[in-house]
C-alpha positions in Angstrom: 4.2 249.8 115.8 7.8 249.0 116.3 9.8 246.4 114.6 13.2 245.1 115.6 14.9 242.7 112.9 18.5 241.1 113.6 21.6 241.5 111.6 21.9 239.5 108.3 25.3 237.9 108.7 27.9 238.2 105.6 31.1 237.4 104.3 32.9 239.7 101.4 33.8 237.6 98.1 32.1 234.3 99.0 28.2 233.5 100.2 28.0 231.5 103.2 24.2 230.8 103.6 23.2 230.4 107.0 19.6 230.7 109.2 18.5 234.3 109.0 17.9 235.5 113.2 15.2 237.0 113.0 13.0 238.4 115.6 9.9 241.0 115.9 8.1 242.8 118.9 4.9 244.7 118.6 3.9 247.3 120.9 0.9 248.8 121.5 -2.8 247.2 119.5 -1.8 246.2 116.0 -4.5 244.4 114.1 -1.4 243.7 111.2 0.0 240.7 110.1 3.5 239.4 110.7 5.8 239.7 108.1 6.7 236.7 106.1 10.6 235.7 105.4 11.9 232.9 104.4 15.5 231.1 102.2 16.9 233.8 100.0 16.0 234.4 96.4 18.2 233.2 94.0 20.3 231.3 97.0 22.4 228.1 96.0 19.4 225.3 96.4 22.2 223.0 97.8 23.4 225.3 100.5 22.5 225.2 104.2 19.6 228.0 103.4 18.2 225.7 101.6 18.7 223.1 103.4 17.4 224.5 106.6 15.3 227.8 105.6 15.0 230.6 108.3 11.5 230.0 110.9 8.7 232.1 110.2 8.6 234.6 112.9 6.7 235.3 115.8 5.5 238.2 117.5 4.9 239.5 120.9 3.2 242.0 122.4 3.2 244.6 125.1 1.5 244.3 128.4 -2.3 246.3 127.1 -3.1 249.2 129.4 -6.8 250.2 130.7 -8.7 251.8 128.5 -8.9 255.7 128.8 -12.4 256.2 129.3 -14.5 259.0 131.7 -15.4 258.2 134.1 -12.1 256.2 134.1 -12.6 251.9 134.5 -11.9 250.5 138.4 -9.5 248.0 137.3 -8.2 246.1 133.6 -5.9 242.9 133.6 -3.2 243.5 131.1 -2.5 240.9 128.7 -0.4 241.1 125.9 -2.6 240.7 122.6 -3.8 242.8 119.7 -6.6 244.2 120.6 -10.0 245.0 119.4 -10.7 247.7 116.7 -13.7 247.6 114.0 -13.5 245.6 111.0 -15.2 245.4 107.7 -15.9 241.7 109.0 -17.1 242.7 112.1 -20.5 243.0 113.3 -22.3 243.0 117.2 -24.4 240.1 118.3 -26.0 238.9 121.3 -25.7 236.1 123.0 -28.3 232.8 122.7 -30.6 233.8 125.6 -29.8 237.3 125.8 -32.1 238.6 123.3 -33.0 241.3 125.7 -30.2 243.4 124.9 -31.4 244.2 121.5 -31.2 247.5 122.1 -28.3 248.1 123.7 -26.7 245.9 120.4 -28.3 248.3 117.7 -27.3 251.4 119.5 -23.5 250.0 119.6 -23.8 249.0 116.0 -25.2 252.3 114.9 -22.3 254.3 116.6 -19.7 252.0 115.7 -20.6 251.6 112.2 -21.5 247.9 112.2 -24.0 246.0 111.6 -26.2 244.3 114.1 -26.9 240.0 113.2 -28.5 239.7 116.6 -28.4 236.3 118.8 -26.3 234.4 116.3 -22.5 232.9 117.4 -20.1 235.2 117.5 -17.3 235.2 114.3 -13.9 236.5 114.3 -13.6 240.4 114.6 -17.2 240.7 116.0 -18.6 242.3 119.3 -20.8 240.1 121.7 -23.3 241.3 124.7 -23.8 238.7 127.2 -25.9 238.7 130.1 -24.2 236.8 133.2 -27.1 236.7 136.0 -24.4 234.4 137.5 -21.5 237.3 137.9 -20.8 238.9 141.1 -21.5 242.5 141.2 -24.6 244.5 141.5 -27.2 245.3 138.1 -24.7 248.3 137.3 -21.3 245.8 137.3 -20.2 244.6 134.0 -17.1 243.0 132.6 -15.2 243.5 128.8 -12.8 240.1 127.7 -10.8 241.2 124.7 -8.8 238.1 123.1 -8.6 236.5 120.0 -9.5 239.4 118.4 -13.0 239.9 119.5 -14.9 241.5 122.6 -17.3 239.9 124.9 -19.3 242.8 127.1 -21.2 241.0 129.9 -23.2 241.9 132.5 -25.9 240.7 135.3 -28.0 243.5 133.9 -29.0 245.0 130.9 -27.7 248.0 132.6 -24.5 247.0 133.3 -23.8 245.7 129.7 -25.1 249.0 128.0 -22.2 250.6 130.7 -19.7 248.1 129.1 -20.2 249.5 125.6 -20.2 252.9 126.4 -16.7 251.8 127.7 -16.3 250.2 124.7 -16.8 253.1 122.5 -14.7 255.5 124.7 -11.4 253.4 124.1 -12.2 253.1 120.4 -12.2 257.5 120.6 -9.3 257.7 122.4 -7.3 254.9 121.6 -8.2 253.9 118.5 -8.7 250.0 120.1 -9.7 248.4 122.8 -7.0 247.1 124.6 -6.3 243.4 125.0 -7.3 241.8 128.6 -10.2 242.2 130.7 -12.2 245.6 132.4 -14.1 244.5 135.4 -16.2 247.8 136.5 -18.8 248.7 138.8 -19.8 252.4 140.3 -19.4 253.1 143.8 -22.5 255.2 144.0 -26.1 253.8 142.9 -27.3 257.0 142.1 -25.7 259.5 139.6 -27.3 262.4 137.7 -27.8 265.5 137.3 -30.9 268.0 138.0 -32.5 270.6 135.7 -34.2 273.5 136.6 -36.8 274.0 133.3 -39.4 275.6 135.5 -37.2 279.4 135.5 -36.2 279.1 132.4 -38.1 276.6 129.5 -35.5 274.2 127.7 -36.6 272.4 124.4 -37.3 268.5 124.3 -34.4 268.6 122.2 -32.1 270.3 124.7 -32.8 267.7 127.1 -32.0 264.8 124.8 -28.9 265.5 124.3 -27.9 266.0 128.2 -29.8 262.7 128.2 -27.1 261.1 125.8 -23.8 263.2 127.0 -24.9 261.5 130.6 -25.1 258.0 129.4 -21.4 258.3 128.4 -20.6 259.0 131.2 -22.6 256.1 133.0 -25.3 258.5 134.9 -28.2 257.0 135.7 -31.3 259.6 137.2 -32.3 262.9 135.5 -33.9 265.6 137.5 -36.8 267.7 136.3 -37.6 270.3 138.6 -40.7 271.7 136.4 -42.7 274.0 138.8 -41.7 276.9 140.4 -42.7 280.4 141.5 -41.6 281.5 138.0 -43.1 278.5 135.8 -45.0 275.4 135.5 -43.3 273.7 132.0 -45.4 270.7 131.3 -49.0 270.2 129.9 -51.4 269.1 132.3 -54.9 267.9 131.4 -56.4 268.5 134.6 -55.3 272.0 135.8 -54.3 273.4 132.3 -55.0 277.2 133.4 -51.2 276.8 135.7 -49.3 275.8 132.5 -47.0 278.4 131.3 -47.2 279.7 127.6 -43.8 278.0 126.9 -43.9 274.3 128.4 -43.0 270.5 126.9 -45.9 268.7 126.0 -46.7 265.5 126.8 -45.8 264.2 123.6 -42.3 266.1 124.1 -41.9 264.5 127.5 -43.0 260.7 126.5 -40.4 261.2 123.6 -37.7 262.0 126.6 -38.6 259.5 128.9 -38.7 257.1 126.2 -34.7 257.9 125.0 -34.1 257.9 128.7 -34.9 254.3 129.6 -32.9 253.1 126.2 -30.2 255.0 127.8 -31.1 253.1 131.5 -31.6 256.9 132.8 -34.5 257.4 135.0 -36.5 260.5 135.0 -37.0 261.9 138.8 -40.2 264.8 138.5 -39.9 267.4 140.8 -43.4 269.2 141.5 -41.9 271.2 145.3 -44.5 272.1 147.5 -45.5 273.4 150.0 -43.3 276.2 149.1 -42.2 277.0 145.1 -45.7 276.7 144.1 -46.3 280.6 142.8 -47.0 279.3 139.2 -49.7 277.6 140.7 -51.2 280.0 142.9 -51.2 282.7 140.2 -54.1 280.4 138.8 -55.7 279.8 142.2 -55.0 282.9 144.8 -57.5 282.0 146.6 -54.9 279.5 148.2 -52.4 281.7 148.6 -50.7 281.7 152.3 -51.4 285.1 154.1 -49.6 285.7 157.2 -52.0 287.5 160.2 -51.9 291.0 159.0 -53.2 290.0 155.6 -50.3 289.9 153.5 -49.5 287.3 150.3 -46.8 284.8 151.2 -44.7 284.3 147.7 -45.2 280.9 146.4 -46.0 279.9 149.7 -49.5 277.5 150.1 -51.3 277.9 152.6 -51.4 273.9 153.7 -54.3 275.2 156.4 -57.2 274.6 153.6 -57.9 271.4 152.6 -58.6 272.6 149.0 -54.3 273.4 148.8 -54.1 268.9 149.2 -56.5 268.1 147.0 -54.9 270.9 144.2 -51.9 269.3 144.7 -52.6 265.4 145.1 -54.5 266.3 141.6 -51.2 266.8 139.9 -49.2 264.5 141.7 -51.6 261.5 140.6 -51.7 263.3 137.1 -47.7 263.2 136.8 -47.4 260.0 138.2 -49.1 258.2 135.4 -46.6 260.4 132.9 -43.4 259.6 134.5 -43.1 255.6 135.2 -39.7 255.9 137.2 -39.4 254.2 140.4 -38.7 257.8 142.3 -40.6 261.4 142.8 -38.8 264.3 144.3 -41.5 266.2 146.9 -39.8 269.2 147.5 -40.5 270.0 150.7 -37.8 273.2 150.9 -38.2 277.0 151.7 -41.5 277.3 153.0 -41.8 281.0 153.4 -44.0 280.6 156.9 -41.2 278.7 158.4 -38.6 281.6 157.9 -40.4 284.4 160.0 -38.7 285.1 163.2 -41.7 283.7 165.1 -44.1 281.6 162.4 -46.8 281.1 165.3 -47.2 284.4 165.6 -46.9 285.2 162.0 -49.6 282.8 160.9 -51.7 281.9 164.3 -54.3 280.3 162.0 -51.4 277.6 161.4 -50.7 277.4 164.9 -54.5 276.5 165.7 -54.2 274.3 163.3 -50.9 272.6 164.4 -52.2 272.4 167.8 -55.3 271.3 167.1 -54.3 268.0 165.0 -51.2 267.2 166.8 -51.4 268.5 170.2 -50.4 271.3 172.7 -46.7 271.5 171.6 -46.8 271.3 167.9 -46.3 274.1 166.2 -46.2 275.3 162.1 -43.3 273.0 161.2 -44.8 270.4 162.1 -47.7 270.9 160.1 -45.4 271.7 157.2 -43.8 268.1 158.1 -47.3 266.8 158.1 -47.7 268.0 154.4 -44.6 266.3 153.1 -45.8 263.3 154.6 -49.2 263.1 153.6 -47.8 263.7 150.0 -45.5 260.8 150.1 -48.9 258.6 151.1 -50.1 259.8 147.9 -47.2 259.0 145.6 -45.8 255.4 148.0 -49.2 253.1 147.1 -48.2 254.1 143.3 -44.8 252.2 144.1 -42.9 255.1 144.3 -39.7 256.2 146.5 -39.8 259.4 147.8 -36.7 262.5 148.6 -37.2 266.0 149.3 -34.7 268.7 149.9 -32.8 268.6 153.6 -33.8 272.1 154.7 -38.1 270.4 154.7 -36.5 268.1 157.7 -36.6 270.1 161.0 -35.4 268.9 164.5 -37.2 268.7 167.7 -40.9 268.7 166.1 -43.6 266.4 167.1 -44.3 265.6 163.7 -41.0 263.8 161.9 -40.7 263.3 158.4 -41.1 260.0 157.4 -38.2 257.4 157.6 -38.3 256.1 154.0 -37.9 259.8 152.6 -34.6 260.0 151.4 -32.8 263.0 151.7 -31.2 265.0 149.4 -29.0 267.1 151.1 -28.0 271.0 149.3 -27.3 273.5 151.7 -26.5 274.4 155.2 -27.4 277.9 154.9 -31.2 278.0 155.9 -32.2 278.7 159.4 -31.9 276.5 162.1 -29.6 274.8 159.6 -28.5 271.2 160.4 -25.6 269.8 160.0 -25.5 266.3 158.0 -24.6 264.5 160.5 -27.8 265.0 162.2 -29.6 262.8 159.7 -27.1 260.5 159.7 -27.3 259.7 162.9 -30.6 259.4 162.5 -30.2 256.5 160.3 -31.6 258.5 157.0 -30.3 258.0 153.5 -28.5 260.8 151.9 -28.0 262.6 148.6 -25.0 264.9 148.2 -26.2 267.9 146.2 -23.3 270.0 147.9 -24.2 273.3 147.0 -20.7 274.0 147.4 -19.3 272.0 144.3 -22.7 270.8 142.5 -24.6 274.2 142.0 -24.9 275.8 138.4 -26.8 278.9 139.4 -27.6 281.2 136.4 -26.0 284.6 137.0 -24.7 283.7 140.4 -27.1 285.3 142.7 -26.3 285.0 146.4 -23.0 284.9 146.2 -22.7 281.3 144.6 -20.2 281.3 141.6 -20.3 278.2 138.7 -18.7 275.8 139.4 -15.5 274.5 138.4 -14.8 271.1 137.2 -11.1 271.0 138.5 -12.6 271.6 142.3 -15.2 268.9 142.0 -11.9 266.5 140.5 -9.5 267.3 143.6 -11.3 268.3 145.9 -15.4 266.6 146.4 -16.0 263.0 147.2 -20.0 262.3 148.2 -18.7 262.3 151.8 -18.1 265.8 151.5 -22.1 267.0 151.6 -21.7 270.4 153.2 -19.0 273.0 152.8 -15.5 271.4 152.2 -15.5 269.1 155.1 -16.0 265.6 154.5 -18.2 263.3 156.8 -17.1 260.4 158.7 -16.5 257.7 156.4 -18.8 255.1 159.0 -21.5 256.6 157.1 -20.7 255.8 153.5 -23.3 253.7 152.8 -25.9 256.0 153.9 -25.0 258.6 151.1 -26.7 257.1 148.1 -24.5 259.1 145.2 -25.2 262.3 144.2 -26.2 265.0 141.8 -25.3 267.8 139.7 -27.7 271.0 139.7 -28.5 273.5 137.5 -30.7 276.2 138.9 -32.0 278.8 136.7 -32.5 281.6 139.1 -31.5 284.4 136.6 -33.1 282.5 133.2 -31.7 285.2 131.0 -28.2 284.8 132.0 -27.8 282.3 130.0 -28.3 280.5 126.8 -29.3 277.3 127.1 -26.1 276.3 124.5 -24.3 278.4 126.9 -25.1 276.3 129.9 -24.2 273.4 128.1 -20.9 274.9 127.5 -20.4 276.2 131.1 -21.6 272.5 132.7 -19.2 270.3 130.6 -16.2 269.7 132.6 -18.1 269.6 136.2 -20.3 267.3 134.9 -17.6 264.9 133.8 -15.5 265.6 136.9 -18.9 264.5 139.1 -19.3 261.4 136.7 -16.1 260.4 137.7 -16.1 260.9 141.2 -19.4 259.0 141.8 -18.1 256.1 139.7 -14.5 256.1 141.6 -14.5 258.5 144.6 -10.7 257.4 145.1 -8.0 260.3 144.0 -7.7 259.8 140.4 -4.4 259.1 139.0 -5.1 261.0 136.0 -4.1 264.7 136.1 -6.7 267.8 136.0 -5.0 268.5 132.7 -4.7 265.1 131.6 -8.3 264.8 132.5 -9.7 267.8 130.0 -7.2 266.5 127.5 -8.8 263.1 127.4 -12.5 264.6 127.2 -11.5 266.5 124.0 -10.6 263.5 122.7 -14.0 261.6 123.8 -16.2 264.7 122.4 
């Protein structure tokens, strides 16, 4: 705080009392009083101080600046005000008809160190939650007024407002206040998370919760669990308990996560991939097991020929479903070992048969592999479910397509036959960027992928850039849904899992950011990790 105070005039041997100038400017968020002045003690009560005694003074204030927050707001009107900071006469309420966001008011109180009157007016010094169903923007939008020394977070959403206060909470860490004027903010991407592999390596229910709260921070809404895999199947199951792995979550565990995930307006995407990835599983049924025509075991590869491999796996999906109550299920639908032999027909001529015989003379394996996605999807849509699976379990030119509503979540352009993104696009499918490129967290960086650095994902990725380092025409925008950061535990022992918490900080911030605002931040890589020092 700066003060500027005129010069007293004064005359030597004699007083001659006269109207003090006097004049103050505050810059910055001050919740202090002005200073007080009036005539001088002990002054002549028949002089002109007397007579006419100096004004009280006022202040002014600096145009506020946006609050430094991560990912950072899209736009704040300055205004020239105090500020908000907590007070001991503070407290967060809701506003008469928004009773709904209880929650999102007791979590702010908690972490603010208030306490919570719920839907009573707001007073003087107080935080309010507001739902707006009337405000323009989307469910995510939400707007913060700060003036007259209180704050107003409002939203058409719940989820919008519980974005506002985590804004709120930021500027308070790194600024001490938030500043006077008003943050209107929305995310450019509807869909922002991040994906963990606890099928390779097991992660505690407590591991998980606190990604779960690091992400709401930074305003990401899905969670990933990719929990079966050749190496692993990590949650309980009631009806097929023989293909649970020794170390797994229990149910209990995972009810406990989803239930801190939608406080935190995260939903929970389950990941059971098949027809490939499914070695956990076969090691309890081998009799399942894809062999190719001289008799050989296929690794974690189905075989989608017996009818007995659907109804294994349409078991589990059902069984998940009624665990995980999130509008989306990832299928999978990647690295099916058949479909990587030079010549799968003649590798696995009991799939051929097969292909031909259900869908004609030209079909071939990938299109019963196709077939397979889809028939799972018919499982998982009646349960109100959308559906994605991995870009390399789309092939061209079959006579079997994967269905239209399947989004797409695209990772890699390194499998064969690759295709490029724009195929799909062109296709009119939706996209998810999961650039392998930028997004992958590979334990012990097999295969020549290396972990990620935070810095290239800030200057360099955008979710038009979805393979390599080239971005996609910018006409397709709106096909590419958001995106999401991956960690893939292909060498479990690598790492710790405190070490991969450690190792994912920064890329995860600098991908929060880039969903929210895919623009070129104004905000320097160094300034950048500076600022999330100060948010820890």
């Amino acid at each position: 705080m700066t003060r500027h105070f005129g010069r007293r005039a004064r005359a030597t041997g004699a007083i001659v009392a006269a109207a003090a100038a006097f004049s103050m400017t505050l810059t910055g968020c001050s919740s202090g009083e002005p200073a007080r002045t009036g005539g001088e003690a002990g002054s002549d009560p028949k002089s002109p101080a007397a007579v006419a005694p100096s004004p009280s003074p006022t202040r002014t204030y600096a145009l506020s600046k946006a609050p430094q927050t991560i990912p950072a707001v899209r736009t704040h009107e300055a205004a020239r005000g105090p500020g908000w900071r907590p007070g001991s006469g503070g407290g967060v309420v809701v506003a008469k008809g928004s009773e709904a966001l209880a929650d999102e008011g007791q979590l702010l109180a908690q972490e603010l160190k208030l306490g919570y009157r719920g839907a009573v007016p707001a007073r003087a010094g107080d935080v309010q939650l507001a739902l707006a169903p009337s405000s323009k923007g989307g469910p995510e939008s939400y707007t913060v007024l700060t003036r007259g020394g209180r704050v107003t977070v409002s939203g058409p959403d719940q989820a919008g407002v519980f974005y506002g206060t985590r804004t709120l909470k930021q500027a308070l860490r790194s600024g001490g206040a938030m500043p006077e004027g008003v943050v209107r903010d929305v995310p450019d991407r509807p869909q922002r998370g991040l994906m963990v592999d606890i099928a390779r390596k097991y992660f505690t229910a407590g591991w998980i919760e606190d990604r779960l709260r690091e992400m709401a921070d930074l305003k990401m809404n899905q969670l990933g669990l990719h929990f079966s895999d050749d190496q692993g199947f990590r949650i309980a199951s009631d009806t097929h308990p023989e293909i649970v792995s020794s170390r797994h979550l229990t149910k209990d565990e995972v009810r406990r996560i989803l239930a801190l995930a939608a406080r935190l307006h995260i939903t929970v995407i389950p990941e059971i991939d098949s027809p490939g990835h499914l070695g956990a599983v076969l090691a309890a049924h081998p009799q399942l097991q894809l062999r190719d025509a001289a008799g050989a075991s296929v690794r974690g590869a189905i075989d989608i020929g017996q009818p007995a491999s659907a109804e294994l796996v349409d078991e589990l999906l059902r069984e998940y479903a009624e665990l995980f109550p999130g509008a989306y299920w990832h299928l999978g639908g990647d690295e099916y070992q058949a479909l990587t032999r030079k010549n799968p027909e003649a590798s696995f001529p009991q799939l051929a048969a097969l292909a031909r015989q259900k869908y004609g003379p030209n079909a071939r394996v990938q299109d019963l592999a196709t077939a397979w996605v889809n028939d799972r999807a018919a499982v998982l849509r009646p349960l109100g479910r959308k559906l994605k699976a991995w870009n390399d379990g789309f092939f061209r030119n079959g006579v079997v397509t994967a269905d239209k509503d399947i989004q797409v979540e695209y990772w890699t352009g390194k499998e064969i036959g690759a295709r490029p993104p724009l195929e799909y696009l062109r296709e009119g499918r939706r996209l998810v960027n999961v650039n392998d490129e930028y997004l992958y967290y590979v334990l012990g960086e097999p295969n020549d992928f290396a972990y990620p650095t935070g810095r290239r994902i800030y200057e360099e990725w955008t979710p038009l850039v979805l393979r390599g380092t080239q971005a996609v025409p910018k006409q397709y925008s709106d096909q590419i849904l958001g995106g999401r950061f991956a960690i893939w535990c292909d060498l479990a022992q690598s790492q710790t899992q405190d070490q991969i918490a450690r190792g994912i900080r920064m890329p995860l911030r600098a991908t929060a950011q880039k969903l929210w605002d895919p623009r070129k931040p104004t905000r320097s890589w160094q300034s950048f990790e500076q600022l999330a020092g100060q948010l820890r």
